[in-house]
Amino acid sequence: MKLLVTGGAGFIGSNFIRLVLSRHDDYQVINLDKLTYAGNLDNLKDIEDDERYRFVRGDICDAEVVDEVMAGVDAVVNFAAESHVDRSIGGPADFIQTDVFGTHVLLEAAKRHRVERFLQISTDEVYGSIEEGSFTEEDRLEPSSPYSASKAGGDMQVMAYHTTFGLPTLITRSSNNFGPYQHPEKLIPLFITNALADRELPLYGDGTNVRDWIYVVDNCEAIDLVLHQGEVGQIYNIGGGNERSNITITRMILELLGKPESLIKRVRDRPGHDFRYSIDCSKLESLGWEPSHSFEDALRETVDWYVNNDWWWRKLRDQEFEEYYRRHYQGS
Ligand code: NAD
Ligand code: DAU
């Protein structure tokens, strides 16, 4: 199978490419990535010389490049997106451009090239917040942030191409991923790398917001399953079944690192901050999936990975990142 992976130099996409190459000997993977601030070829250093793998630097909004890389491709997995909620609040335009328009460009090319499967990587954030119970794939979309609204816009395009043109589409909506190669702007790697430097951990609001956490490898295994065994036209929720409040996660990280709770600093809340995410994954489970990592073990391994791989994250915590950090948390 010849697979086009977009956004494969990011966190989940790079973990997915690694998984695909390790599981499917005869697959070829093309990775189309723009290399925004979030794209990083260091994420794929161990497989860059694999002859089954090819990297192309390009934008999914560029119809010409997309058309070229789509030639002869059997399946597309679209990870490419602007992915950070806080940045979408500061500047939504790039989110609409990539997450909505970029998805449209990919769909058009997939239709023209008659790809056999188009898998859109989406998020549980499109459903919005839920106080009690869990969202199923049938629930209506109620995104709260410019990020989740742009992802919902992408999902809608994908569904429309299935309904109108019969494109064989699939969508996965996963909960919060964590693990190796996650950019230090996100909660878990930010708090690990801050704590390692004895810097404050900026916890939004009262820290009671709840997220469902999934180890990135478990998500990638589920994506691989949906790609091969999912029913076209369907949406699959992918959750870890690990709902934890942010303050709980923060305390676990500090304990694993042997750092004091005095590092926690309560800061101004995120505008429109969704209180709780929760998804029902029975549809995916009916395909035979269950996560294979326990949350506690995976968090410990993740903390160890950041401790042992400062060569990877120190480069990302550069001057540009520190300026973003100062601007974002200023006055909190
Ligand atoms: P990420 O920010 O780490 O990586 C995104 C990648 O997309 C980067 O390599 C970036 O260079 C690339 N990219 C951005 N704009 C592009 C463009 N216009 N053309 C080509 N490449 C472009 O994101 P991630 O956390 O790995 O998330 C991957 C996907 O999974 C996203 O679609 C995101 O919405 C979704 N998702 C993420 C999570 C999570 O917890 N991280 C959970 C659910 C869903
Ligand atoms: O639910 C899936 C989504 O998870 C993905 O679609 C997004 O791409 C991904 O970024 C993630 O979104 P969140 O907003 O949930 O993740 P983030 O790591 O930014 O924040 C997790 C929680 O931690 C959230 O409640 C906000 C809080 N937080 C975050 C940061 C960066 C803090 O309290 N302080 C912080 O500095």
mmCIF file of N, CA, C and O in Angstrom, residues 88 95-96 99-100 123 125-126 142-156:
data_model
loop_
_atom_site.group_PDB
_atom_site.id
_atom_site.type_symbol
_atom_site.label_atom_id
_atom_site.label_comp_id
_atom_site.label_asym_id
_atom_site.label_seq_id
_atom_site.Cartn_x
_atom_site.Cartn_y
_atom_site.Cartn_z
ATOM 1 N N SER A 88 -4.873 29.432 18.776
ATOM 2 C CA SER A 88 -6.052 29.750 17.948
ATOM 3 C C SER A 88 -6.822 30.933 18.525
ATOM 4 O O SER A 88 -7.525 31.632 17.796
ATOM 5 N N PHE A 95 -5.563 28.713 11.384
ATOM 6 C CA PHE A 95 -6.355 27.508 11.716
ATOM 7 C C PHE A 95 -7.419 27.275 10.649
ATOM 8 O O PHE A 95 -7.641 26.149 10.202
ATOM 9 N N ILE A 96 -8.079 28.373 10.258
ATOM 10 C CA ILE A 96 -9.124 28.237 9.229
ATOM 11 C C ILE A 96 -8.468 27.819 7.917
ATOM 12 O O ILE A 96 -8.965 26.952 7.197
ATOM 13 N N ASP A 99 -6.847 24.001 8.568
ATOM 14 C CA ASP A 99 -7.745 22.940 9.051
ATOM 15 C C ASP A 99 -9.014 22.833 8.194
ATOM 16 O O ASP A 99 -9.599 21.750 8.084
ATOM 17 N N VAL A 100 -9.440 23.962 7.603
ATOM 18 C CA VAL A 100 -10.638 23.909 6.751
ATOM 19 C C VAL A 100 -10.233 23.904 5.272
ATOM 20 O O VAL A 100 -10.494 22.940 4.551
ATOM 21 N N THR A 123 -10.776 15.446 16.343
ATOM 22 C CA THR A 123 -10.594 15.574 17.790
ATOM 23 C C THR A 123 -11.915 15.500 18.543
ATOM 24 O O THR A 123 -12.959 15.902 18.004
ATOM 25 N N GLU A 125 -12.648 17.494 20.697
ATOM 26 C CA GLU A 125 -13.027 18.884 21.005
ATOM 27 C C GLU A 125 -14.168 19.386 20.128
ATOM 28 O O GLU A 125 -14.798 20.394 20.451
ATOM 29 N N VAL A 126 -14.431 18.713 18.995
ATOM 30 C CA VAL A 126 -15.508 19.202 18.113
ATOM 31 C C VAL A 126 -16.880 19.082 18.791
ATOM 32 O O VAL A 126 -17.803 19.821 18.466
ATOM 33 N N GLU A 142 -20.464 21.044 18.775
ATOM 34 C CA GLU A 142 -20.614 22.340 19.448
ATOM 35 C C GLU A 142 -19.249 22.863 19.870
ATOM 36 O O GLU A 142 -18.960 23.008 21.063
ATOM 37 N N PRO A 143 -18.397 23.143 18.877
ATOM 38 C CA PRO A 143 -17.028 23.549 19.219
ATOM 39 C C PRO A 143 -16.996 24.901 19.917
ATOM 40 O O PRO A 143 -17.802 25.770 19.621
ATOM 41 N N SER A 144 -16.016 25.050 20.834
ATOM 42 C CA SER A 144 -15.945 26.294 21.615
ATOM 43 C C SER A 144 -14.842 27.239 21.161
ATOM 44 O O SER A 144 -14.960 28.443 21.338
ATOM 45 N N SER A 145 -13.743 26.701 20.661
ATOM 46 C CA SER A 145 -12.588 27.552 20.352
ATOM 47 C C SER A 145 -12.442 27.679 18.837
ATOM 48 O O SER A 145 -12.969 26.851 18.086
ATOM 49 N N PRO A 146 -11.696 28.683 18.383
ATOM 50 C CA PRO A 146 -11.428 28.752 16.934
ATOM 51 C C PRO A 146 -10.756 27.478 16.430
ATOM 52 O O PRO A 146 -11.025 27.038 15.312
ATOM 53 N N TYR A 147 -9.910 26.851 17.264
ATOM 54 C CA TYR A 147 -9.294 25.576 16.857
ATOM 55 C C TYR A 147 -10.358 24.510 16.622
ATOM 56 O O TYR A 147 -10.427 23.904 15.536
ATOM 57 N N SER A 148 -11.204 24.277 17.633
ATOM 58 C CA SER A 148 -12.164 23.168 17.476
ATOM 59 C C SER A 148 -13.198 23.482 16.407
ATOM 60 O O SER A 148 -13.685 22.574 15.721
ATOM 61 N N ALA A 149 -13.505 24.777 16.229
ATOM 62 C CA ALA A 149 -14.448 25.146 15.158
ATOM 63 C C ALA A 149 -13.832 24.865 13.790
ATOM 64 O O ALA A 149 -14.518 24.402 12.867
ATOM 65 N N SER A 150 -12.527 25.116 13.655
ATOM 66 C CA SER A 150 -11.898 24.852 12.350
ATOM 67 C C SER A 150 -11.799 23.339 12.109
ATOM 68 O O SER A 150 -11.985 22.872 10.984
ATOM 69 N N LYS A 151 -11.561 22.568 13.171
ATOM 70 C CA LYS A 151 -11.538 21.105 12.996
ATOM 71 C C LYS A 151 -12.939 20.596 12.626
ATOM 72 O O LYS A 151 -13.080 19.709 11.778
ATOM 73 N N ALA A 152 -13.964 21.177 13.244
ATOM 74 C CA ALA A 152 -15.333 20.767 12.906
ATOM 75 C C ALA A 152 -15.631 21.099 11.445
ATOM 76 O O ALA A 152 -16.281 20.320 10.737
ATOM 77 N N GLY A 153 -15.116 22.243 10.985
ATOM 78 C CA GLY A 153 -15.296 22.628 9.574
ATOM 79 C C GLY A 153 -14.644 21.618 8.647
ATOM 80 O O GLY A 153 -15.202 21.249 7.598
ATOM 81 N N GLY A 154 -13.467 21.127 9.033
ATOM 82 C CA GLY A 154 -12.799 20.089 8.238
ATOM 83 C C GLY A 154 -13.639 18.812 8.208
ATOM 84 O O GLY A 154 -13.851 18.211 7.148
ATOM 85 N N ASP A 155 -14.136 18.407 9.372
ATOM 86 C CA ASP A 155 -14.957 17.180 9.454
ATOM 87 C C ASP A 155 -16.185 17.282 8.547
ATOM 88 O O ASP A 155 -16.554 16.315 7.860
ATOM 89 N N MET A 156 -16.813 18.447 8.563
ATOM 90 C CA MET A 156 -18.033 18.641 7.763
ATOM 91 C C MET A 156 -17.734 18.481 6.270
ATOM 92 O O MET A 156 -18.522 17.892 5.515
#
